[in-house]
mmCIF file of C-alpha atoms in Angstrom:
data_model
loop_
_atom_site.group_PDB
_atom_site.id
_atom_site.type_symbol
_atom_site.label_atom_id
_atom_site.label_comp_id
_atom_site.label_asym_id
_atom_site.label_seq_id
_atom_site.Cartn_x
_atom_site.Cartn_y
_atom_site.Cartn_z
ATOM 1 C CA GLN D 1 0.000 0.000 0.000
ATOM 2 C CA VAL D 2 3.020 2.322 0.049
ATOM 3 C CA TYR D 3 2.896 2.565 -3.757
ATOM 4 C CA LYS D 4 0.980 5.373 -5.467
ATOM 5 C CA GLY D 5 -2.081 4.360 -7.446
ATOM 6 C CA LEU D 6 -2.957 0.689 -8.061
ATOM 7 C CA ASP D 7 -5.513 0.961 -5.272
ATOM 8 C CA ILE D 8 -7.434 -2.200 -6.203
ATOM 9 C CA ILE D 9 -4.563 -4.653 -6.659
ATOM 10 C CA THR D 10 -2.969 -3.486 -3.387
ATOM 11 C CA ASN D 11 -6.297 -3.533 -1.494
ATOM 12 C CA LYS D 12 -5.897 -0.010 -0.179
ATOM 13 C CA VAL D 13 -8.090 1.212 2.637
ATOM 14 C CA SER D 14 -10.939 3.230 1.160
ATOM 15 C CA PRO D 15 -11.068 7.054 1.339
ATOM 16 C CA GLN D 16 -14.223 6.729 3.448
ATOM 17 C CA GLU D 17 -12.389 4.618 6.034
ATOM 18 C CA GLN D 18 -9.377 6.919 5.975
ATOM 19 C CA ARG D 19 -11.650 9.792 7.013
ATOM 20 C CA LEU D 20 -12.577 7.891 10.193
ATOM 21 C CA CYS D 21 -8.978 7.715 11.414
ATOM 22 C CA ARG D 22 -5.769 9.296 10.156
ATOM 23 C CA HIS D 23 -3.690 6.864 8.084
ATOM 24 C CA HIS D 24 0.028 6.993 7.296
ATOM 25 C CA MET D 25 2.452 5.208 4.962
ATOM 26 C CA ILE D 26 -0.025 4.986 2.076
ATOM 27 C CA SER D 27 0.539 6.002 -1.585
ATOM 28 C CA PHE D 28 3.874 7.812 -1.391
ATOM 29 C CA VAL D 29 6.292 5.622 -3.423
ATOM 30 C CA ASP D 30 6.420 5.689 -7.225
ATOM 31 C CA PRO D 31 5.407 2.175 -8.379
ATOM 32 C CA LEU D 32 8.232 2.176 -10.927
ATOM 33 C CA VAL D 33 10.790 2.269 -8.087
ATOM 34 C CA SER D 34 12.137 -1.277 -7.671
ATOM 35 C CA ASN D 35 14.567 -0.838 -4.765
ATOM 36 C CA TYR D 36 12.240 0.348 -2.002
ATOM 37 C CA THR D 37 13.170 -1.813 0.994
ATOM 38 C CA VAL D 38 12.028 -2.654 4.494
ATOM 39 C CA VAL D 39 14.817 -0.381 5.781
ATOM 40 C CA ASP D 40 13.282 2.549 3.871
ATOM 41 C CA PHE D 41 9.904 1.654 5.370
ATOM 42 C CA ARG D 42 11.256 1.449 8.913
ATOM 43 C CA ASP D 43 13.194 4.720 8.634
ATOM 44 C CA LYS D 44 10.014 6.555 7.652
ATOM 45 C CA ALA D 45 7.620 4.738 9.990
ATOM 46 C CA VAL D 46 9.595 5.044 13.256
ATOM 47 C CA PRO D 47 9.561 8.890 13.266
ATOM 48 C CA LEU D 48 5.834 8.770 12.489
ATOM 49 C CA ILE D 49 5.245 6.520 15.498
ATOM 50 C CA SER D 50 7.187 8.971 17.681
ATOM 51 C CA TYR D 51 5.084 11.816 16.241
ATOM 52 C CA ILE D 52 1.853 9.975 17.081
ATOM 53 C CA PHE D 53 3.026 9.303 20.652
ATOM 54 C CA ALA D 54 4.012 12.960 21.020
ATOM 55 C CA ARG D 55 0.393 13.931 20.268
ATOM 56 C CA ASP D 56 -0.782 11.554 23.003
ATOM 57 C CA LYS D 57 -2.280 9.172 20.457
ATOM 58 C CA ILE D 58 -1.847 5.415 20.028
ATOM 59 C CA PRO D 59 -0.158 4.118 16.853
ATOM 60 C CA ILE D 60 -1.762 0.998 15.409
ATOM 61 C CA VAL D 61 0.437 -0.997 13.026
ATOM 62 C CA VAL D 62 -1.783 -2.924 10.628
ATOM 63 C CA GLY D 63 -0.633 -6.062 8.833
ATOM 64 C CA GLY D 64 0.164 -7.001 6.341
ATOM 65 C CA THR D 65 3.531 -7.741 5.285
ATOM 66 C CA ASN D 66 4.825 -9.414 8.393
ATOM 67 C CA TYR D 67 8.522 -8.759 7.860
ATOM 68 C CA TYR D 68 7.758 -5.040 7.834
ATOM 69 C CA ILE D 69 5.959 -5.378 11.179
ATOM 70 C CA GLU D 70 9.011 -7.131 12.619
ATOM 71 C CA SER D 71 11.182 -4.195 11.588
ATOM 72 C CA LEU D 72 9.112 -1.922 13.837
ATOM 73 C CA LEU D 73 8.899 -4.289 16.803
ATOM 74 C CA TRP D 74 12.499 -5.438 17.130
ATOM 75 C CA LYS D 75 15.996 -4.356 16.289
ATOM 76 C CA VAL D 76 16.388 -6.860 13.468
ATOM 77 C CA LEU D 77 17.535 -4.851 10.461
ATOM 78 C CA ILE D 78 21.071 -3.929 9.501
ATOM 79 C CA ASN D 79 21.956 -0.600 7.898
ATOM 80 C CA THR D 80 24.744 -1.263 5.447
ATOM 81 C CA LYS D 81 24.956 2.238 3.964
ATOM 82 C CA GLU D 82 23.920 5.704 4.991
ATOM 83 C CA LYS D 83 21.122 6.933 2.766
ATOM 84 C CA PRO D 84 18.098 9.254 2.932
ATOM 85 C CA SER D 85 15.480 7.772 5.215
ATOM 86 C CA SER D 86 12.325 8.670 3.295
ATOM 87 C CA VAL D 87 13.279 7.897 -0.299
ATOM 88 C CA PRO D 88 14.627 4.766 -1.972
ATOM 89 C CA ARG D 89 18.215 4.634 -3.119
ATOM 90 C CA PRO D 90 18.725 5.909 -6.668
ATOM 91 C CA ASP D 91 21.858 3.832 -7.161
ATOM 92 C CA SER D 92 21.898 0.148 -8.111
ATOM 93 C CA ASP D 93 21.193 -2.335 -5.365
ATOM 94 C CA ARG D 94 24.124 -4.625 -4.631
ATOM 95 C CA LYS D 95 21.787 -7.349 -3.374
ATOM 96 C CA VAL D 96 19.942 -7.367 -6.706
ATOM 97 C CA GLU D 97 23.280 -7.611 -8.530
ATOM 98 C CA LEU D 98 24.306 -10.579 -6.396
ATOM 99 C CA GLU D 99 20.993 -12.323 -7.031
ATOM 100 C CA GLN D 100 21.903 -12.532 -10.710
ATOM 101 C CA LEU D 101 24.682 -15.001 -9.868
ATOM 102 C CA ASP D 102 24.281 -18.766 -9.679
ATOM 103 C CA GLY D 103 22.898 -19.962 -6.332
ATOM 104 C CA ALA D 104 25.738 -22.435 -5.754
ATOM 105 C CA GLU D 105 28.345 -19.757 -6.441
ATOM 106 C CA LEU D 106 26.617 -17.341 -4.058
ATOM 107 C CA HIS D 107 26.540 -19.955 -1.328
ATOM 108 C CA ARG D 108 30.207 -20.829 -1.915
ATOM 109 C CA ARG D 109 31.185 -17.166 -1.507
ATOM 110 C CA LEU D 110 29.152 -16.863 1.692
ATOM 111 C CA SER D 111 30.748 -20.049 3.069
ATOM 112 C CA GLN D 112 34.166 -18.421 2.703
ATOM 113 C CA VAL D 113 33.329 -15.218 4.595
ATOM 114 C CA ASP D 114 30.535 -16.329 6.967
ATOM 115 C CA PRO D 115 30.411 -20.138 7.337
ATOM 116 C CA GLU D 116 27.955 -19.925 10.249
ATOM 117 C CA MET D 117 25.379 -18.035 8.165
ATOM 118 C CA ALA D 118 26.004 -20.277 5.151
ATOM 119 C CA ALA D 119 25.244 -23.327 7.301
ATOM 120 C CA LYS D 120 21.839 -21.855 8.187
ATOM 121 C CA LEU D 121 20.778 -20.940 4.654
ATOM 122 C CA HIS D 122 19.783 -23.215 1.814
ATOM 123 C CA PRO D 123 21.810 -22.661 -1.388
ATOM 124 C CA HIS D 124 18.527 -22.224 -3.285
ATOM 125 C CA ASP D 125 17.480 -19.298 -1.063
ATOM 126 C CA LYS D 126 19.311 -16.784 -3.238
ATOM 127 C CA ARG D 127 17.702 -13.699 -1.721
ATOM 128 C CA LYS D 128 18.813 -14.448 1.831
ATOM 129 C CA VAL D 129 22.248 -15.666 0.742
ATOM 130 C CA ALA D 130 22.712 -12.512 -1.362
ATOM 131 C CA ARG D 131 21.606 -10.324 1.557
ATOM 132 C CA SER D 132 24.149 -11.944 3.908
ATOM 133 C CA LEU D 133 26.886 -11.446 1.332
ATOM 134 C CA GLN D 134 25.836 -7.819 0.876
ATOM 135 C CA VAL D 135 26.009 -7.230 4.633
ATOM 136 C CA PHE D 136 29.562 -8.556 4.764
ATOM 137 C CA GLU D 137 30.689 -6.638 1.679
ATOM 138 C CA GLU D 138 29.324 -3.309 2.899
ATOM 139 C CA THR D 139 30.157 -3.584 6.613
ATOM 140 C CA GLY D 140 33.186 -5.869 6.708
ATOM 141 C CA ILE D 141 31.467 -7.839 9.511
ATOM 142 C CA PRO D 142 29.902 -11.302 9.056
ATOM 143 C CA HIS D 143 26.098 -11.192 9.105
ATOM 144 C CA SER D 144 25.978 -13.882 11.809
ATOM 145 C CA GLU D 145 28.182 -11.802 14.098
ATOM 146 C CA ILE D 146 25.898 -8.768 13.792
ATOM 147 C CA LEU D 147 22.854 -10.923 14.589
ATOM 148 C CA HIS D 148 24.602 -12.320 17.672
ATOM 149 C CA GLN D 149 25.321 -8.765 18.822
ATOM 150 C CA GLN D 150 21.650 -7.795 18.451
ATOM 151 C CA GLN D 151 20.379 -10.880 20.261
ATOM 152 C CA GLY D 152 22.929 -10.401 23.036
ATOM 153 C CA GLU D 153 21.703 -6.912 23.936
ATOM 154 C CA GLU D 154 19.743 -6.509 27.155
ATOM 155 C CA GLY D 155 16.183 -7.616 26.479
ATOM 156 C CA GLY D 156 17.202 -9.377 23.284
ATOM 157 C CA GLY D 157 16.299 -12.914 22.322
ATOM 158 C CA PRO D 158 16.006 -15.400 19.434
ATOM 159 C CA LEU D 159 14.011 -12.934 17.320
ATOM 160 C CA GLY D 160 16.614 -10.175 17.530
ATOM 161 C CA GLY D 161 17.313 -7.189 19.740
ATOM 162 C CA PRO D 162 15.008 -5.846 22.461
ATOM 163 C CA LEU D 163 11.470 -4.677 21.770
ATOM 164 C CA LYS D 164 11.500 -1.084 20.575
ATOM 165 C CA TYR D 165 8.146 -0.444 22.246
ATOM 166 C CA PRO D 166 8.034 -2.535 25.472
ATOM 167 C CA HIS D 167 4.291 -2.063 26.055
ATOM 168 C CA SER D 168 3.185 -3.436 22.701
ATOM 169 C CA CYS D 169 0.443 -5.995 22.304
ATOM 170 C CA VAL D 170 -0.656 -7.950 19.259
ATOM 171 C CA LEU D 171 -4.315 -8.351 18.289
ATOM 172 C CA TRP D 172 -4.491 -11.375 15.984
ATOM 173 C CA LEU D 173 -7.684 -11.553 13.944
ATOM 174 C CA HIS D 174 -8.106 -15.167 12.875
ATOM 175 C CA ALA D 175 -10.944 -17.136 11.313
ATOM 176 C CA ASP D 176 -12.030 -20.671 10.597
ATOM 177 C CA GLN D 177 -10.171 -21.787 7.457
ATOM 178 C CA ALA D 178 -13.310 -22.523 5.431
ATOM 179 C CA ALA D 179 -14.824 -19.137 6.310
ATOM 180 C CA LEU D 180 -11.547 -17.366 5.531
ATOM 181 C CA ASP D 181 -11.143 -19.109 2.161
ATOM 182 C CA ALA D 182 -14.698 -18.193 1.132
ATOM 183 C CA ARG D 183 -14.128 -14.586 2.205
ATOM 184 C CA LEU D 184 -10.874 -14.355 0.240
ATOM 185 C CA GLU D 185 -12.477 -15.784 -2.903
ATOM 186 C CA LYS D 186 -15.257 -13.218 -2.629
ATOM 187 C CA ARG D 187 -12.666 -10.479 -2.171
ATOM 188 C CA VAL D 188 -11.058 -11.407 -5.494
ATOM 189 C CA ASP D 189 -14.457 -11.364 -7.211
ATOM 190 C CA ASP D 190 -15.132 -7.938 -5.668
ATOM 191 C CA MET D 191 -11.736 -6.682 -6.908
ATOM 192 C CA VAL D 192 -12.555 -7.773 -10.457
ATOM 193 C CA ALA D 193 -15.982 -6.123 -10.219
ATOM 194 C CA ALA D 194 -14.362 -2.907 -8.924
ATOM 195 C CA GLY D 195 -12.158 -2.569 -12.022
ATOM 196 C CA LEU D 196 -9.066 -4.666 -11.309
ATOM 197 C CA LEU D 197 -8.507 -5.559 -14.976
ATOM 198 C CA GLU D 198 -8.730 -1.947 -16.137
ATOM 199 C CA GLU D 199 -6.193 -0.961 -13.463
ATOM 200 C CA LEU D 200 -3.802 -3.717 -14.539
ATOM 201 C CA ARG D 201 -4.246 -2.928 -18.244
ATOM 202 C CA ASP D 202 -3.395 0.718 -17.629
ATOM 203 C CA PHE D 203 -0.269 -0.158 -15.683
ATOM 204 C CA HIS D 204 0.698 -2.752 -18.291
ATOM 205 C CA ARG D 205 0.475 -0.111 -21.023
ATOM 206 C CA ARG D 206 2.559 2.375 -19.041
ATOM 207 C CA TYR D 207 5.258 0.077 -17.767
ATOM 208 C CA ASN D 208 4.967 -3.662 -18.194
ATOM 209 C CA ARG D 209 4.733 -3.675 -22.016
ATOM 210 C CA GLU D 210 8.141 -2.028 -22.303
ATOM 211 C CA LYS D 211 9.649 -4.531 -19.868
ATOM 212 C CA VAL D 212 8.189 -7.491 -21.771
ATOM 213 C CA ALA D 213 9.446 -6.155 -25.111
ATOM 214 C CA GLU D 214 12.948 -5.884 -23.673
ATOM 215 C CA ASN D 215 12.661 -9.326 -22.046
ATOM 216 C CA ARG D 216 13.576 -7.960 -18.618
ATOM 217 C CA GLN D 217 10.365 -8.552 -16.686
ATOM 218 C CA ASP D 218 11.128 -8.865 -12.977
ATOM 219 C CA TYR D 219 8.544 -10.176 -10.519
ATOM 220 C CA GLN D 220 10.988 -10.382 -7.607
ATOM 221 C CA HIS D 221 11.322 -6.696 -6.706
ATOM 222 C CA GLY D 222 9.209 -3.604 -6.121
ATOM 223 C CA ILE D 223 5.502 -3.456 -6.824
ATOM 224 C CA PHE D 224 5.659 -6.633 -8.940
ATOM 225 C CA GLN D 225 6.122 -8.730 -5.822
ATOM 226 C CA SER D 226 2.508 -7.900 -4.955
ATOM 227 C CA ILE D 227 -0.037 -10.646 -5.446
ATOM 228 C CA GLY D 228 -1.932 -10.151 -8.715
ATOM 229 C CA PHE D 229 0.764 -9.135 -11.200
ATOM 230 C CA LYS D 230 2.262 -12.528 -12.036
ATOM 231 C CA GLU D 231 -1.155 -14.162 -12.080
ATOM 232 C CA PHE D 232 -2.478 -11.960 -14.944
ATOM 233 C CA HIS D 233 0.785 -11.601 -16.866
ATOM 234 C CA GLU D 234 -0.082 -14.180 -19.540
ATOM 235 C CA TYR D 235 -3.524 -12.641 -20.056
ATOM 236 C CA LEU D 236 -2.180 -9.092 -20.366
ATOM 237 C CA VAL D 237 0.654 -9.843 -22.795
ATOM 238 C CA SER D 238 -1.597 -11.919 -25.070
ATOM 239 C CA GLU D 239 -4.667 -9.646 -25.023
ATOM 240 C CA GLY D 240 -5.430 -8.518 -28.567
ATOM 241 C CA ASN D 241 -3.053 -11.112 -30.025
ATOM 242 C CA CYS D 242 -5.218 -14.198 -29.541
ATOM 243 C CA SER D 243 -8.783 -15.322 -30.053
ATOM 244 C CA PRO D 244 -11.528 -14.086 -27.693
ATOM 245 C CA GLU D 245 -11.965 -17.666 -26.497
ATOM 246 C CA THR D 246 -8.286 -18.001 -25.587
ATOM 247 C CA SER D 247 -8.298 -14.596 -23.920
ATOM 248 C CA ALA D 248 -11.349 -15.576 -21.839
ATOM 249 C CA LEU D 249 -9.623 -18.797 -20.758
ATOM 250 C CA LEU D 250 -6.461 -16.904 -19.761
ATOM 251 C CA LEU D 251 -8.550 -14.403 -17.821
ATOM 252 C CA GLU D 252 -10.328 -17.139 -15.889
ATOM 253 C CA LYS D 253 -6.959 -18.843 -15.293
ATOM 254 C CA GLY D 254 -5.611 -15.580 -13.834
ATOM 255 C CA ILE D 255 -8.650 -15.110 -11.560
ATOM 256 C CA GLN D 256 -8.405 -18.658 -10.205
ATOM 257 C CA ALA D 257 -4.639 -18.313 -9.721
ATOM 258 C CA LEU D 258 -5.173 -15.058 -7.811
ATOM 259 C CA LYS D 259 -7.656 -16.790 -5.522
ATOM 260 C CA GLN D 260 -5.278 -19.668 -4.858
ATOM 261 C CA VAL D 261 -2.209 -17.539 -4.161
ATOM 262 C CA THR D 262 -4.245 -15.215 -1.911
ATOM 263 C CA LYS D 263 -5.385 -18.162 0.200
ATOM 264 C CA ARG D 264 -1.843 -19.534 0.381
ATOM 265 C CA TYR D 265 -0.548 -16.147 1.498
ATOM 266 C CA ALA D 266 -3.178 -15.982 4.249
ATOM 267 C CA ARG D 267 -1.987 -19.361 5.505
ATOM 268 C CA ARG D 268 1.612 -18.133 5.525
ATOM 269 C CA GLN D 269 0.571 -15.079 7.539
ATOM 270 C CA ASN D 270 -1.060 -17.282 10.179
ATOM 271 C CA LYS D 271 1.978 -19.552 10.234
ATOM 272 C CA TRP D 272 4.195 -16.497 10.759
ATOM 273 C CA VAL D 273 2.201 -15.414 13.818
ATOM 274 C CA ARG D 274 2.441 -18.891 15.325
ATOM 275 C CA ASN D 275 6.141 -19.323 14.616
ATOM 276 C CA ARG D 276 7.318 -15.822 15.504
ATOM 277 C CA PHE D 277 5.124 -15.106 18.508
ATOM 278 C CA LEU D 278 3.547 -18.230 19.938
ATOM 279 C CA LYS D 279 6.414 -20.697 19.579
ATOM 280 C CA ARG D 280 9.186 -18.351 20.678
ATOM 281 C CA PRO D 281 8.354 -17.270 24.230
ATOM 282 C CA GLY D 282 10.898 -14.918 25.729
ATOM 283 C CA PRO D 283 11.487 -11.471 27.176
ATOM 284 C CA ASN D 284 11.231 -9.751 23.809
ATOM 285 C CA VAL D 285 7.941 -11.216 22.538
ATOM 286 C CA PRO D 286 4.774 -9.127 23.077
ATOM 287 C CA PRO D 287 1.571 -10.873 24.223
ATOM 288 C CA VAL D 288 -0.796 -12.040 21.481
ATOM 289 C CA TYR D 289 -4.569 -11.860 21.936
ATOM 290 C CA GLY D 290 -6.725 -13.880 19.554
ATOM 291 C CA LEU D 291 -9.916 -12.369 18.146
ATOM 292 C CA GLU D 292 -12.303 -14.663 16.285
ATOM 293 C CA VAL D 293 -13.635 -13.179 13.031
ATOM 294 C CA SER D 294 -15.266 -16.205 11.393
ATOM 295 C CA ASP D 295 -18.768 -14.763 11.818
ATOM 296 C CA LEU D 296 -18.839 -11.110 10.755
ATOM 297 C CA GLN D 297 -22.322 -10.781 12.206
ATOM 298 C CA ARG D 298 -20.672 -11.044 15.631
ATOM 299 C CA TRP D 299 -18.013 -8.384 14.974
ATOM 300 C CA GLU D 300 -19.004 -6.205 17.942
ATOM 301 C CA GLU D 301 -19.160 -9.057 20.471
ATOM 302 C CA ASP D 302 -16.176 -11.127 19.250
ATOM 303 C CA VAL D 303 -13.802 -8.438 17.995
ATOM 304 C CA LEU D 304 -14.515 -4.798 18.766
ATOM 305 C CA LYS D 305 -15.493 -4.998 22.457
ATOM 306 C CA PRO D 306 -12.712 -7.439 23.472
ATOM 307 C CA ALA D 307 -10.138 -5.414 21.520
ATOM 308 C CA LEU D 308 -11.145 -2.158 23.202
ATOM 309 C CA GLU D 309 -10.967 -3.790 26.639
ATOM 310 C CA ILE D 310 -7.473 -5.175 25.918
ATOM 311 C CA VAL D 311 -6.139 -1.842 24.665
ATOM 312 C CA GLU D 312 -7.700 0.112 27.558
ATOM 313 C CA SER D 313 -6.098 -2.336 30.005
ATOM 314 C CA PHE D 314 -2.682 -1.726 28.486
ATOM 315 C CA ILE D 315 -3.194 2.040 28.667
ATOM 316 C CA GLN D 316 -4.205 1.828 32.324
ATOM 317 C CA GLY D 317 -1.427 -0.601 33.246
ATOM 318 C CA ARG D 318 -3.670 -3.474 34.340
ATOM 319 C CA GLU D 319 -4.107 -7.067 33.180
ATOM 320 C CA PRO D 320 -6.781 -7.511 30.473
ATOM 321 C CA LEU D 321 -9.706 -9.792 31.170
ATOM 322 C CA ALA D 322 -8.722 -11.828 28.106
ATOM 323 C CA GLU D 323 -5.845 -14.292 28.391
ATOM 324 C CA PRO D 324 -3.057 -14.044 25.805
ATOM 325 C CA LEU D 325 -2.672 -17.037 23.506
ATOM 326 C CA ARG D 326 -0.151 -19.662 24.463
ATOM 327 C CA MET D 327 1.227 -22.512 22.429
ATOM 328 C CA GLU D 328 3.448 -25.312 23.598
ATOM 329 C CA GLN D 329 6.793 -25.064 21.877
ATOM 330 C CA ASP D 330 9.144 -27.868 20.988
ATOM 331 C CA GLU D 331 12.361 -26.878 22.721
ATOM 332 C CA LYS D 332 14.277 -29.664 20.941
ATOM 333 C CA GLU D 333 13.285 -28.480 17.479
ATOM 334 C CA ASN D 334 16.147 -26.931 15.537
ATOM 335 C CA LYS D 335 14.988 -24.635 12.731
ATOM 336 C CA ARG D 336 18.504 -24.381 11.293
ATOM 337 C CA SER D 337 19.661 -28.016 11.404
ATOM 338 C CA ARG D 338 21.098 -29.413 8.163
ATOM 339 C CA HIS D 339 19.928 -32.722 6.713
ATOM 340 C CA VAL D 340 21.171 -34.255 3.459
ATOM 341 C CA CYS D 341 18.843 -36.683 1.713
ATOM 342 C CA GLU D 342 21.181 -38.710 -0.494
ATOM 343 C CA LEU D 343 18.203 -40.564 -1.907
ATOM 344 C CA CYS D 344 16.663 -37.362 -3.329
ATOM 345 C CA ASP D 345 19.957 -35.463 -3.617
ATOM 346 C CA ARG D 346 18.582 -32.573 -1.559
ATOM 347 C CA LEU D 347 19.722 -30.411 1.324
ATOM 348 C CA ILE D 348 16.984 -29.787 3.903
ATOM 349 C CA ILE D 349 17.228 -27.026 6.526
ATOM 350 C CA GLY D 350 15.290 -27.465 9.806
ATOM 351 C CA ASP D 351 13.971 -30.431 11.804
ATOM 352 C CA ARG D 352 10.346 -29.796 10.856
ATOM 353 C CA GLU D 353 11.168 -29.453 7.156
ATOM 354 C CA TRP D 354 13.180 -32.687 7.337
ATOM 355 C CA ALA D 355 10.269 -34.548 8.941
ATOM 356 C CA ALA D 356 7.951 -33.198 6.228
ATOM 357 C CA HIS D 357 10.401 -34.235 3.510
ATOM 358 C CA THR D 358 10.623 -37.825 4.759
ATOM 359 C CA ARG D 359 6.815 -38.010 4.492
ATOM 360 C CA SER D 360 6.637 -36.308 1.083
ATOM 361 C CA LYS D 361 5.434 -38.100 -2.056
ATOM 362 C CA SER D 362 8.714 -37.533 -3.914
ATOM 363 C CA HIS D 363 10.832 -38.995 -1.088
ATOM 364 C CA LEU D 364 8.537 -41.987 -0.638
ATOM 365 C CA HIS D 365 8.596 -42.526 -4.407
ATOM 366 C CA HIS D 366 12.412 -42.608 -4.434
ATOM 367 C CA LEU D 367 12.395 -44.883 -1.395
ATOM 368 C CA LYS D 368 9.983 -47.321 -3.056
ATOM 369 C CA LYS D 369 12.061 -47.253 -6.236
ATOM 370 C CA ARG D 370 15.254 -48.053 -4.340
ATOM 371 C CA ARG D 371 13.629 -50.918 -2.478
ATOM 372 C CA LYS D 372 12.450 -52.406 -5.760
ATOM 373 C CA LEU D 373 15.995 -52.218 -7.130
ATOM 374 C CA GLU D 374 17.364 -53.882 -3.990
ATOM 375 C CA VAL D 375 14.797 -56.676 -4.194
ATOM 376 C CA SER D 376 15.514 -57.110 -7.892
ATOM 377 C CA GLY D 377 19.250 -57.221 -7.247
ATOM 378 C CA ARG D 378 18.914 -59.797 -4.491
ATOM 379 C CA ALA D 379 16.573 -61.921 -6.582
ATOM 380 C CA GLY D 380 19.046 -61.785 -9.455
ATOM 381 C CA GLY D 381 21.855 -62.873 -7.154
ATOM 382 C CA THR D 382 19.835 -65.836 -5.886
ATOM 383 C CA MET D 383 18.843 -66.915 -9.408
ATOM 384 C CA GLY D 384 22.493 -66.869 -10.402
ATOM 385 C CA GLY D 385 23.232 -69.497 -7.774
ATOM 386 C CA SER D 386 25.795 -67.488 -5.864
ATOM 387 C CA GLY D 387 26.479 -69.108 -2.566
ATOM 388 C CA ASP D 388 27.323 -65.942 -0.687
ATOM 389 C CA VAL D 389 24.242 -63.875 -1.513
ATOM 390 C CA GLU D 390 22.618 -62.413 1.591
ATOM 391 C CA THR D 391 18.904 -63.201 1.811
ATOM 392 C CA SER D 392 16.224 -60.871 3.110
ATOM 393 C CA ASP D 393 14.637 -61.170 6.526
ATOM 394 C CA GLU D 394 11.823 -63.643 7.039
ATOM 395 C CA ASP D 395 9.174 -60.939 6.928
ATOM 396 C CA GLY D 396 10.462 -59.668 3.595
ATOM 397 C CA SER D 397 11.563 -56.262 4.934
ATOM 398 C CA LEU D 398 14.739 -54.615 3.767
ATOM 399 C CA PRO D 399 16.997 -52.342 5.789
ATOM 400 C CA VAL D 400 16.901 -48.654 4.895
#
């Protein structure tokens, strides 16, 4: 929502709603700027929060892009270069340059200068590997060392440095999955009815067409990371160059893809709240209060009244009537452990990801294939009459 225009695709808050309460950080970045970063966002938002406090008001940070929320809660970002705080850098972004390199080469370079960080990152995660390399190049200090310094500060913890605003609380609006999915599908239909295609066509004419002609379309940076651009790309570039029937099929394909990716993103947002807040208890994690929004007819009873009571309690320095959410964490789980699956020729980072991989269809397929080969090989050895062939166990099982 920081980008100017494109109000439908970015789901901007309506002018009517903005008149009810003053909004900030909306529609101030040119959408053609591709190097606007979370650091730029933080450097503009933090002074605004101070300004709101100075007027004896309460700043409400609305999600969202969760990584941007983290930048306001904790000391987690690293400034690698001095630059104006309210405008993106005009010069080329070193991280983007690094991302053009091969993933294996990037990871090899990081292993040489910051082996600890390289051990935590998958070679395929080019964006994070490139960022760690950029940090080292521009500061001369390994990324892992800077993170250790932040976490070691008083009040710091696994998520980073201390809370910037110690009396924060999180209001997590969550819904039954079926109700949420239906609501998100309707939202996409409402976006199309409100003129989404006209908005995308206009932007495609002004910017995207030139990029496509030059074969330098980039959906990894700037406004193009937003949900909705990639999904309608095929429809937009072929419109007017194919039959009406084909165009209609591509349009429907884009609408269905937008619905699917929107629902997946909502799931990732919920997973982020659980992983970052509920599974990482510590001195630098604010309390999280769940508000049920499955039934919008009960908004006042289930959301508005409890939320007001929680916020008033924080203002008055007393415990809210509502209990914050708690989730049992697995203290033995290692999110950065390294596992090599020789069967699938893959590197897996994290205990949970490894457990999921061993249950995945592809892994089980490779496992079944290998067992068949082993059985075939043993059968062939027996048929050949070799006297020293090892037979299988009585129950027919084979060691893995």
